[in-house]
Amino acid sequence: MERRKLIGIGAGLAVLPTWWALRQVANGAKEDWRTDTAPLERAFPVLGPLADAKWVSSRDNERDVPSPELVISGFARLTPGKLAELTAAHAFVSEGPADDFSSWFEKPLRSEGPENPQWARSHELDRDGSGYSTSLWFDRRSDTVRFWALNPYRQGA
């Protein structure tokens, strides 16, 4: 009788990981990043409508103490022609981000983004002051913008 119990428990433990994986797929397991573009379009109206995005925020994840300030970071793809419009209207310099997603919440983005980007930045398009800050880097080959923003929805931003 003891042997049957052990075999039953062992079989149950062997099935548990498969059951959990199937349940995650059936429930549409959440990605490690967000893909909705509407919040980004509201934060960065100069970019216009976005084709797609992968981004995270300091208020996402399962940290015990949420961040008192909102930081969003990620990538978005511009609609065709938008980057050409921006480069015609603003001065750009070749400049890439200083770090490679160093914050705890940015980890899911480390292997994302365009391959071998050639970043350019327009300091005119970045915002800073009175408690908010935005940095935008553009890759002309992929029409991708990498962004980092502190309190992007603050009034007057």
Coordinates of C-alpha atoms in Angstrom, one line a residue:
M1 CA 0.0 0.0 0.0
E2 CA 2.8 2.4 0.8
R3 CA 4.5 1.7 -2.5
R4 CA 1.2 2.6 -4.4
K5 CA 1.0 5.9 -2.6
L6 CA 4.6 6.8 -3.6
I7 CA 4.0 5.8 -7.2
G8 CA 0.8 7.9 -7.3
I9 CA 2.5 10.9 -5.7
G10 CA 5.4 10.6 -8.2
A11 CA 3.1 10.4 -11.2
G12 CA 1.2 13.5 -9.9
L13 CA 4.4 15.4 -9.6
A14 CA 5.5 14.4 -13.1
V15 CA 2.2 15.7 -14.6
L16 CA 2.1 19.0 -12.6
P17 CA 4.7 21.0 -14.8
T18 CA 2.9 19.9 -18.0
W19 CA -0.5 20.9 -16.5
W20 CA 0.9 24.3 -15.4
A21 CA 2.4 25.0 -18.9
L22 CA -0.8 24.1 -20.7
R23 CA -2.8 26.3 -18.3
Q24 CA -0.5 29.3 -19.0
V25 CA -0.9 28.9 -22.7
A26 CA -4.7 28.5 -22.4
N27 CA -4.9 31.6 -20.2
G28 CA -2.7 33.6 -22.5
A29 CA 0.4 33.9 -20.3
K30 CA 1.5 37.5 -19.9
E31 CA 4.6 38.7 -21.7
D32 CA 7.4 40.3 -19.7
W33 CA 6.7 43.5 -21.6
R34 CA 3.7 45.5 -22.7
T35 CA 2.7 46.0 -26.4
D36 CA -0.1 48.5 -26.2
T37 CA 0.8 51.7 -28.1
A38 CA -1.9 54.1 -26.8
P39 CA 0.0 55.1 -23.6
L40 CA 3.1 55.7 -25.6
E41 CA 1.3 57.8 -28.1
R42 CA -0.1 59.9 -25.2
A43 CA 3.4 60.2 -23.6
F44 CA 5.2 61.0 -26.9
P45 CA 2.7 62.8 -29.1
V46 CA 5.5 64.0 -31.4
L47 CA 6.0 60.4 -32.6
G48 CA 2.4 60.2 -33.9
P49 CA 0.7 56.8 -34.2
L50 CA 3.0 53.9 -33.6
A51 CA 3.2 50.7 -35.6
D52 CA 4.0 48.5 -32.6
A53 CA 5.9 48.5 -29.3
K54 CA 7.6 46.5 -26.5
W55 CA 8.0 48.4 -23.3
V56 CA 8.0 48.1 -19.5
S57 CA 7.4 50.4 -16.6
S58 CA 8.7 50.8 -13.1
R59 CA 5.2 50.0 -11.8
D60 CA 5.0 46.7 -13.6
N61 CA 6.4 43.4 -12.2
E62 CA 5.9 41.9 -8.8
R63 CA 8.1 44.1 -6.6
D64 CA 6.8 44.5 -3.1
V65 CA 7.3 48.3 -2.9
P66 CA 6.1 50.0 -6.1
S67 CA 8.2 52.9 -7.5
P68 CA 7.0 56.3 -6.3
E69 CA 7.8 57.7 -9.7
L70 CA 6.7 56.2 -13.1
V71 CA 9.5 55.3 -15.5
I72 CA 8.7 53.8 -18.9
S73 CA 11.4 52.3 -21.1
G74 CA 11.3 50.3 -24.3
F75 CA 11.1 50.3 -28.1
A76 CA 8.5 51.4 -30.5
R77 CA 8.3 51.3 -34.3
L78 CA 7.3 54.4 -36.1
T79 CA 4.9 54.5 -39.0
P80 CA 6.6 54.7 -42.5
G81 CA 7.8 58.2 -43.2
K82 CA 7.5 59.6 -39.7
L83 CA 11.3 59.4 -38.9
A84 CA 12.0 61.2 -42.2
E85 CA 9.6 63.9 -41.2
L86 CA 11.2 64.3 -37.8
T87 CA 14.8 64.4 -39.2
A88 CA 13.7 67.1 -41.6
A89 CA 12.3 69.2 -38.8
H90 CA 14.9 68.7 -36.1
A91 CA 18.7 68.5 -35.7
F92 CA 20.0 65.0 -35.0
V93 CA 23.4 63.7 -33.8
S94 CA 24.8 60.2 -33.7
E95 CA 24.4 59.2 -30.1
G96 CA 23.3 56.0 -28.4
P97 CA 22.0 55.2 -25.0
A98 CA 24.6 55.2 -22.2
D99 CA 23.3 51.9 -20.7
D100 CA 21.8 48.7 -21.8
F101 CA 18.6 48.6 -19.7
S102 CA 20.3 48.6 -16.3
S103 CA 17.2 49.0 -14.1
W104 CA 15.6 45.9 -12.5
F105 CA 12.3 46.4 -14.4
E106 CA 14.1 46.7 -17.8
K107 CA 15.6 43.2 -17.8
P108 CA 13.0 41.8 -20.3
L109 CA 14.1 44.3 -22.9
R110 CA 17.8 43.5 -22.9
S111 CA 17.7 41.2 -26.0
E112 CA 15.0 43.1 -27.8
G113 CA 15.2 45.9 -30.3
P114 CA 16.8 46.3 -33.7
E115 CA 19.8 44.4 -34.7
N116 CA 23.0 46.5 -34.9
P117 CA 21.2 49.8 -34.4
Q118 CA 22.8 53.1 -35.5
W119 CA 21.3 55.4 -32.9
A120 CA 20.7 59.1 -33.5
R121 CA 19.2 61.5 -31.1
S122 CA 17.6 64.9 -31.2
H123 CA 18.0 66.9 -28.0
E124 CA 15.2 69.1 -29.2
L125 CA 12.8 66.2 -29.0
D126 CA 13.9 65.2 -25.4
R127 CA 12.1 66.9 -22.6
D128 CA 13.5 67.7 -19.2
G129 CA 12.7 69.8 -16.2
S130 CA 10.2 70.2 -13.4
G131 CA 10.2 66.5 -12.4
Y132 CA 10.0 64.8 -15.8
S133 CA 12.5 63.7 -18.3
T134 CA 12.4 62.0 -21.7
S135 CA 15.2 60.6 -23.9
L136 CA 14.5 59.3 -27.4
W137 CA 17.0 57.5 -29.7
F138 CA 16.1 56.7 -33.3
D139 CA 17.5 53.9 -35.6
R140 CA 16.9 55.1 -39.1
R141 CA 17.4 51.6 -40.7
S142 CA 14.5 50.1 -38.7
D143 CA 12.3 53.1 -38.0
T144 CA 12.6 52.2 -34.3
V145 CA 12.7 54.6 -31.4
R146 CA 14.2 53.5 -28.1
F147 CA 12.8 55.6 -25.2
W148 CA 13.2 56.2 -21.5
A149 CA 10.9 58.6 -19.7
L150 CA 10.4 59.7 -16.1
N151 CA 6.9 60.8 -15.2
P152 CA 5.8 61.1 -18.9
Y153 CA 2.2 61.9 -18.2
R154 CA 2.8 65.0 -16.0
Q155 CA 0.8 68.1 -16.9
G156 CA 2.7 70.4 -19.2
A157 CA 4.9 67.6 -20.4

